[in-house]
Tab-separated table of N, CA and C in Angstrom:
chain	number	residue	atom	x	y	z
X	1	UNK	N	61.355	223.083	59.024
X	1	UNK	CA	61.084	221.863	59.772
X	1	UNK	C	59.637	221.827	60.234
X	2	UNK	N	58.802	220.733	60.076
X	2	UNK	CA	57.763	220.390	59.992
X	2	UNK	C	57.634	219.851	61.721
X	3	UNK	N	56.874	220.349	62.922
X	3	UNK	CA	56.933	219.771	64.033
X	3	UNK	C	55.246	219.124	63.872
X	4	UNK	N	55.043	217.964	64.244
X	4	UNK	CA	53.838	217.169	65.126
X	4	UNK	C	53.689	216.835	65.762
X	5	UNK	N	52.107	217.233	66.717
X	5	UNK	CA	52.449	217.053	67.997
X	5	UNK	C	51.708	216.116	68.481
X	6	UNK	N	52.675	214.961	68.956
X	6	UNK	CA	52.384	213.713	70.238
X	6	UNK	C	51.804	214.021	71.583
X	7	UNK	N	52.072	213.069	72.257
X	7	UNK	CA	51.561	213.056	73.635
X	7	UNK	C	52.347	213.212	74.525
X	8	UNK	N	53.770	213.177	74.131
X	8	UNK	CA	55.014	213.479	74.882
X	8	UNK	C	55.232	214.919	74.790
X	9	UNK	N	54.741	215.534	73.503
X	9	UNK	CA	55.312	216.837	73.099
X	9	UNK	C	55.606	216.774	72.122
X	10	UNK	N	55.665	218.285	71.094
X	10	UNK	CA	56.348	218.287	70.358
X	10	UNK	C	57.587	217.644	69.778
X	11	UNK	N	57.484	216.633	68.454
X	11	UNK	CA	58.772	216.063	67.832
X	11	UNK	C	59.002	216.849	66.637
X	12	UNK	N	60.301	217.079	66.358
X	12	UNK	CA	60.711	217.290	64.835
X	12	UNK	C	60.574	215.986	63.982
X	13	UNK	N	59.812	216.681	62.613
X	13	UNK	CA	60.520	215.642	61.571
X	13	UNK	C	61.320	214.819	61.155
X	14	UNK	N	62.193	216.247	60.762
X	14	UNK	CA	63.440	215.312	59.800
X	14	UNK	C	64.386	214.898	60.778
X	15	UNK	N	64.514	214.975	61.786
X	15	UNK	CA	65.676	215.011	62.580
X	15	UNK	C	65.007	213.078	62.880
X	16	UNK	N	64.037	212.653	62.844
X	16	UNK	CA	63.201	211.550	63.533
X	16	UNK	C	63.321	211.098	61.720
X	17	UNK	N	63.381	211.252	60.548
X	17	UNK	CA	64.224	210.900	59.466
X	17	UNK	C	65.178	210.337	59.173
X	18	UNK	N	66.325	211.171	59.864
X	18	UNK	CA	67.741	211.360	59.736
X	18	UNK	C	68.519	209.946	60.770
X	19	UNK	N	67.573	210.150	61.630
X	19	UNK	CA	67.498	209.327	62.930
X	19	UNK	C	67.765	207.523	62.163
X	20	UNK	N	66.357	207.613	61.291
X	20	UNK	CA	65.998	206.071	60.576
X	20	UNK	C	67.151	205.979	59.601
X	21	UNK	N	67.671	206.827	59.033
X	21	UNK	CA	69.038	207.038	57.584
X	21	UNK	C	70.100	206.484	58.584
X	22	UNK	N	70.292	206.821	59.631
X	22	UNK	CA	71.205	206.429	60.194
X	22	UNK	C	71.153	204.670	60.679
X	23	UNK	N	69.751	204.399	60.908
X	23	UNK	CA	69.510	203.621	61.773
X	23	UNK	C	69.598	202.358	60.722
X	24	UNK	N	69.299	203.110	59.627
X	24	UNK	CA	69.207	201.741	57.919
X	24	UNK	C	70.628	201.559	58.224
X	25	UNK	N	71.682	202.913	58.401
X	25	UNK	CA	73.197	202.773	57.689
X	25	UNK	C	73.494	201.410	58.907
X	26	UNK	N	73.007	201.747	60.346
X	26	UNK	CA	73.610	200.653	61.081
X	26	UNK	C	73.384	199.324	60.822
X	27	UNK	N	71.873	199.304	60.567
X	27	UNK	CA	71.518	197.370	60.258
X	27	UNK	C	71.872	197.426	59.303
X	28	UNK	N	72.262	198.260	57.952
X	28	UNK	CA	73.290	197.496	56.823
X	28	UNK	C	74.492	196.875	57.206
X	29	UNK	N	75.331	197.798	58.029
X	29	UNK	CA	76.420	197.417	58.653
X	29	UNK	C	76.213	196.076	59.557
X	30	UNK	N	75.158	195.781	60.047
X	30	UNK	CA	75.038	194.670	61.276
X	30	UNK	C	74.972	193.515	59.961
X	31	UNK	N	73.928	193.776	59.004
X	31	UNK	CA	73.588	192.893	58.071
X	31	UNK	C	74.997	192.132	57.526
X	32	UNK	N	75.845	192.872	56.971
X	32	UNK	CA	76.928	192.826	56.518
X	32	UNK	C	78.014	192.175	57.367
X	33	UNK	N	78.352	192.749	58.568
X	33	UNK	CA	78.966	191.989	59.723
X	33	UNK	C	78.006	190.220	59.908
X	34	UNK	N	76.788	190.426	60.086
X	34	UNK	CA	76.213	189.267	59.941
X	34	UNK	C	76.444	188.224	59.018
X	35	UNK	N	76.641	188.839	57.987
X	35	UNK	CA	76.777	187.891	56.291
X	35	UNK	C	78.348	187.724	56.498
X	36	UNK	N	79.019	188.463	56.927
X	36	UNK	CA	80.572	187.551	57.326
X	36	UNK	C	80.552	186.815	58.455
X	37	UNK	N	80.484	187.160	59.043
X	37	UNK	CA	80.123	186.240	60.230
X	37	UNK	C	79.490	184.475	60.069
X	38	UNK	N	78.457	185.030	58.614
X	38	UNK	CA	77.914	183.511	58.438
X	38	UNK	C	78.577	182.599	57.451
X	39	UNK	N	79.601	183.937	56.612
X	39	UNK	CA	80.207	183.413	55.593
X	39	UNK	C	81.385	182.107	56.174
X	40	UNK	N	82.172	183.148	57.293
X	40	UNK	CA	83.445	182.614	58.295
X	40	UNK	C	82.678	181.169	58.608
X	41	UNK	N	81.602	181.286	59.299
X	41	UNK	CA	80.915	180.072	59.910
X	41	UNK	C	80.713	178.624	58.595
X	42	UNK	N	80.292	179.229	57.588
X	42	UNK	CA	80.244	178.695	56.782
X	42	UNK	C	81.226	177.530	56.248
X	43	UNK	N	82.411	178.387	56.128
X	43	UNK	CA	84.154	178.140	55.801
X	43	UNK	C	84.272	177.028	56.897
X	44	UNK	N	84.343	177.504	58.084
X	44	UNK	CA	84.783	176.798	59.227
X	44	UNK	C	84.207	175.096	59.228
X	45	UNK	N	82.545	175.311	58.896
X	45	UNK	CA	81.830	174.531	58.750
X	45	UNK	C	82.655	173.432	57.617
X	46	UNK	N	82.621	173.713	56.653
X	46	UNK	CA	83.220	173.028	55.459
X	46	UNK	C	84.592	172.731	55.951
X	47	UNK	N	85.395	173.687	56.628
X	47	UNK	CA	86.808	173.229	56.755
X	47	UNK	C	86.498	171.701	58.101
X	48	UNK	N	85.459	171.947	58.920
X	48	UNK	CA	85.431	170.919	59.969
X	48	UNK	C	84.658	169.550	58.949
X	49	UNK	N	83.573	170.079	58.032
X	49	UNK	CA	83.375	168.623	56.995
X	49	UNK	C	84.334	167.703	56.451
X	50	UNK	N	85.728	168.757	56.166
X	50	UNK	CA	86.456	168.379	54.810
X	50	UNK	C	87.672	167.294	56.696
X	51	UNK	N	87.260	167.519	57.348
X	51	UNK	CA	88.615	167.865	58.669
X	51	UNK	C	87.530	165.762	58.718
X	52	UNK	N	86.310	166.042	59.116
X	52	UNK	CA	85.723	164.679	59.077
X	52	UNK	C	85.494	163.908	58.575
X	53	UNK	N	85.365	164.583	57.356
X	53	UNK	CA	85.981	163.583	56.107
X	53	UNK	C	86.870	162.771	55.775
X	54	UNK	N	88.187	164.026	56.248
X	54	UNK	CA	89.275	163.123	56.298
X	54	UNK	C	89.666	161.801	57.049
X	55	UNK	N	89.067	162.609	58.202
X	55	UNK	CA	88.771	161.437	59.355
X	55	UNK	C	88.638	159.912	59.331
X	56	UNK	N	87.547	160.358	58.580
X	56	UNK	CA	86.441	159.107	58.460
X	56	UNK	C	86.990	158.812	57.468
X	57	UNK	N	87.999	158.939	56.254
X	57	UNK	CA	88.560	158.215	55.189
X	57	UNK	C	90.047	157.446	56.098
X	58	UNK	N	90.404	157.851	56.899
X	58	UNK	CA	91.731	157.699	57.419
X	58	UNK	C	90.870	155.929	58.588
X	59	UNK	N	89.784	156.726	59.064
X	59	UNK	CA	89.467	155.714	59.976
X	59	UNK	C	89.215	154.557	58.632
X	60	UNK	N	88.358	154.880	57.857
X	60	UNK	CA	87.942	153.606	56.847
X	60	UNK	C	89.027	152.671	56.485
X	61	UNK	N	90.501	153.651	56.180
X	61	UNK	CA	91.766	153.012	55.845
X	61	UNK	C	91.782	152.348	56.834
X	62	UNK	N	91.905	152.527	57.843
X	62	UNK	CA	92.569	151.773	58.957
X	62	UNK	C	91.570	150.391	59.598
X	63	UNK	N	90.172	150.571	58.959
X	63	UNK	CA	89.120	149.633	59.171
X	63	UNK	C	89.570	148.710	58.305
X	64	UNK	N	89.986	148.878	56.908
X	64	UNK	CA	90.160	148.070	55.849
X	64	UNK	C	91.421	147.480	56.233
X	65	UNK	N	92.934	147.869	56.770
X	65	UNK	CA	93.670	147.324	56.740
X	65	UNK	C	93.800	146.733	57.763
X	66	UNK	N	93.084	146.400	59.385
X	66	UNK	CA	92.602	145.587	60.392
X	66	UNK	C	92.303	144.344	59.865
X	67	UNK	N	91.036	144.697	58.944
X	67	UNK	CA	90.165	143.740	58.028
X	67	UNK	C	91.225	142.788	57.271
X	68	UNK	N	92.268	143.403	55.998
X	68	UNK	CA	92.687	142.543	55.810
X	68	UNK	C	93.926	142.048	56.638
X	69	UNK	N	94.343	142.432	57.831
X	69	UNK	CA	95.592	142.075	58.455
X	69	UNK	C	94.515	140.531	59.092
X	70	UNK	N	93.064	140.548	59.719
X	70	UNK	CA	92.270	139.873	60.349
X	70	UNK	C	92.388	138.857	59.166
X	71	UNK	N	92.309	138.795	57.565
X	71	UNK	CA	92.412	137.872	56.859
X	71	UNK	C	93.259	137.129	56.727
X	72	UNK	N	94.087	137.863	56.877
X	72	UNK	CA	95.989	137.128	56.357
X	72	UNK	C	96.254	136.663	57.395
X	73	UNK	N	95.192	136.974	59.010
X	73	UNK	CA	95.936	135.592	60.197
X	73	UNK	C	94.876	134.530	59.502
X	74	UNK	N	93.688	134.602	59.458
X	74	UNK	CA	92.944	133.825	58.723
X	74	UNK	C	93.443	132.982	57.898
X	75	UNK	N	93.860	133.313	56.936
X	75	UNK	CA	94.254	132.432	55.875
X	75	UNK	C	95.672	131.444	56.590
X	76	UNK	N	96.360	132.380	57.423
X	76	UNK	CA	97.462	132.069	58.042
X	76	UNK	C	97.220	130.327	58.652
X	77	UNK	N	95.855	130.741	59.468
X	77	UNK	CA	95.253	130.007	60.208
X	77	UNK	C	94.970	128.338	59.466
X	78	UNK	N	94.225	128.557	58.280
X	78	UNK	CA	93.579	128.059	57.487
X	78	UNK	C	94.999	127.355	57.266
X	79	UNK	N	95.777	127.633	56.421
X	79	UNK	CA	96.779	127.127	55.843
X	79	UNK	C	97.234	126.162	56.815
X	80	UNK	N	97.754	126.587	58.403
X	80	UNK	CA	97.982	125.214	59.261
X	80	UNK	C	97.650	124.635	59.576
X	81	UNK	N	96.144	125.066	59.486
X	81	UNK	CA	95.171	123.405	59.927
X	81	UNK	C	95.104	122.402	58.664
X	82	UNK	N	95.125	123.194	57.628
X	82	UNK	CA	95.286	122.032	56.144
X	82	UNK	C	96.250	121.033	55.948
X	83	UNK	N	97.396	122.254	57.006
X	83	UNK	CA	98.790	121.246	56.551
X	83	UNK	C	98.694	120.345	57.765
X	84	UNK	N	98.164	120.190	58.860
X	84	UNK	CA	98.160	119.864	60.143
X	84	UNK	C	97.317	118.960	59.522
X	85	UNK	N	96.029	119.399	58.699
X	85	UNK	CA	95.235	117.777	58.435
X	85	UNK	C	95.914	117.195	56.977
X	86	UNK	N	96.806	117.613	56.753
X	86	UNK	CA	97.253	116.911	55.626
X	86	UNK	C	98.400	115.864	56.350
X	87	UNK	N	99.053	116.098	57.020
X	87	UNK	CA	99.947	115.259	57.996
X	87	UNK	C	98.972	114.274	58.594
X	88	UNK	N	98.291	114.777	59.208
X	88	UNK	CA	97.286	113.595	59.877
X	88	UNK	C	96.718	112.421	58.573
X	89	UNK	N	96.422	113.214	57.531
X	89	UNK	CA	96.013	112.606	56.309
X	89	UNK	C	97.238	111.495	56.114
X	90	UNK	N	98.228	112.095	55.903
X	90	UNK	CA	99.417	111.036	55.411
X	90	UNK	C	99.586	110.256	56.715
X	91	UNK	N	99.395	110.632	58.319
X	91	UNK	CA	99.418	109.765	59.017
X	91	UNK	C	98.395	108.638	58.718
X	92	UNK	N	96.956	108.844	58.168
X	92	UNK	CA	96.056	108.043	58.239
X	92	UNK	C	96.556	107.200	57.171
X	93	UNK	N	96.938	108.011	55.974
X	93	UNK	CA	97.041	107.131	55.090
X	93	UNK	C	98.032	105.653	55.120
X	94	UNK	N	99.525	106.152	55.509
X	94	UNK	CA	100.389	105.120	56.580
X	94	UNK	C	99.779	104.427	57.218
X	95	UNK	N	98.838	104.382	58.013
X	95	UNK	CA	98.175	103.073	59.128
X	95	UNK	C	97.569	102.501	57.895
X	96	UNK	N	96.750	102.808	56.863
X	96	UNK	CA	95.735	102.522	56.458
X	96	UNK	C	96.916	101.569	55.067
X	97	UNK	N	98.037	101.664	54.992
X	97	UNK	CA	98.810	101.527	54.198
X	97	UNK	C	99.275	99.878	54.971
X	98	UNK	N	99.640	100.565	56.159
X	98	UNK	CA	100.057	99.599	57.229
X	98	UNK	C	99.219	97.670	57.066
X	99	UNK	N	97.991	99.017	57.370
X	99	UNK	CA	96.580	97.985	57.385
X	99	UNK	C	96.496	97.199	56.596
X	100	UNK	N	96.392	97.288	55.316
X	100	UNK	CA	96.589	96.562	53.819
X	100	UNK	C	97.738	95.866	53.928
X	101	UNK	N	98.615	96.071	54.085
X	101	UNK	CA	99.735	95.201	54.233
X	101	UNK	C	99.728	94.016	55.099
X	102	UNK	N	98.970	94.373	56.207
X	102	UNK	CA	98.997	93.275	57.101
X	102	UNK	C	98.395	92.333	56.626
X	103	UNK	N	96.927	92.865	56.435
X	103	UNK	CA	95.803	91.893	55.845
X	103	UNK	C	96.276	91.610	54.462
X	104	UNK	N	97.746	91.230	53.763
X	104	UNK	CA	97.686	91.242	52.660
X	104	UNK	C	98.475	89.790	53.006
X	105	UNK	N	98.978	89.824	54.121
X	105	UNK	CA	100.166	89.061	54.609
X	105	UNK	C	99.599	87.653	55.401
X	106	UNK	N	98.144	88.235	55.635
X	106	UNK	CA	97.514	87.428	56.464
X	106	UNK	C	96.852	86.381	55.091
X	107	UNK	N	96.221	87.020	54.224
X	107	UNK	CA	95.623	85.983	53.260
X	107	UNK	C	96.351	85.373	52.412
X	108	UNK	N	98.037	85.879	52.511
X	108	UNK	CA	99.041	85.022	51.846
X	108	UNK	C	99.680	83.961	53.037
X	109	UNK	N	99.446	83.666	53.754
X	109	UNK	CA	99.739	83.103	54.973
X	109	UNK	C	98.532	81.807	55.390
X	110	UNK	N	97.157	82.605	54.748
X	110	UNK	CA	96.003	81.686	55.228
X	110	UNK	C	96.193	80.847	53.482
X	111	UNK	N	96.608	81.209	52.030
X	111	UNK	CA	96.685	80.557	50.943
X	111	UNK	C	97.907	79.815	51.629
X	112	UNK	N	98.961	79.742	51.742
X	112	UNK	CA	100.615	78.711	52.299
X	112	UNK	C	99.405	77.819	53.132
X	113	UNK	N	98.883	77.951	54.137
X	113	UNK	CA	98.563	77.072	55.138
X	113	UNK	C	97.372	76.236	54.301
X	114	UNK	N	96.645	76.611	53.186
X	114	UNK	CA	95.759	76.336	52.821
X	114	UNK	C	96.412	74.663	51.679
X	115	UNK	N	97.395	75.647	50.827
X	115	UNK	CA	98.452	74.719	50.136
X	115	UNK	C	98.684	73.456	50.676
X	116	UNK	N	99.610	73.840	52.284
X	116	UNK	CA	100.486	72.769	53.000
X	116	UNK	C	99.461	71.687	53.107
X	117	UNK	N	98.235	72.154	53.659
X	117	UNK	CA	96.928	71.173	53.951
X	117	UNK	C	97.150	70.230	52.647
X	118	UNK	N	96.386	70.898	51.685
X	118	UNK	CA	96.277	70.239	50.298
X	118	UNK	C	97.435	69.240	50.474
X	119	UNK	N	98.625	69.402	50.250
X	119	UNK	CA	99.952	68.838	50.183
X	119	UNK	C	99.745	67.329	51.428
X	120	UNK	N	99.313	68.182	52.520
X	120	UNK	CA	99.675	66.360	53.253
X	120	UNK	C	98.404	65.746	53.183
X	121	UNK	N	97.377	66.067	52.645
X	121	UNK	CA	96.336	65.028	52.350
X	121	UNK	C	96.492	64.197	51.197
X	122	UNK	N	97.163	64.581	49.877
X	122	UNK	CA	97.731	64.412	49.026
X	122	UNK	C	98.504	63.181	49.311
């Protein structure tokens, strides 16, 4: 054994060697514990991506079927005001039916009176 001497005193060599062999074997071991450690983290990571993923596909479903439930009152909607103005339509059309009739009754009424004239001047 090879001693050199410091300021503290005499150190051995190999024993200050043996010391670092050991000290590699531990940070391999830490290294290694580390690299699982990041592996686990890793996993976890991906299992919480795949976990928000799902999420966010489940929320999208449920965005989309809001969306179209929001259409189908829509259309729902749509459909009774059409039929609501289609009634009003056939109401209008009836007055407007009405209307013609009257005024149809009136210029066959103003031709008779127009006739009778003719007739007693005659």
């Amino acid at each position: 054994m090879k001693r050199k001497k410091y300021k503290g005193g005499e150190k051995k060599l190999k024993k200050k060697k043996k010391k670092k062999k050991k000290y590699k074997k531990v940070e391999e071991e830490k290294k290694k514990k580390k690299k699982k450690k990041k592996k686990k983290k890793k996993k976890k990571k991906k299992k919480k991506k795949k976990k928000k993923k799902k999420k966010k596909k489940k929320k999208k479903k449920k965005k989309k079927k809001k969306k179209k439930k929001k259409k189908k009152k829509k259309k729902k909607k749509n459909r009774k005001t059409e039929e609501e103005e289609q009634v009003k339509g056939k109401r209008r059309e009836g007055e407007a039916e009405e209307e013609e009739r009257k005024k149809k009754k009136e210029e066959e009424e103003k031709e008779e009176k127009k006739k009778e004239h003719k007739k007693q001047r005659a």
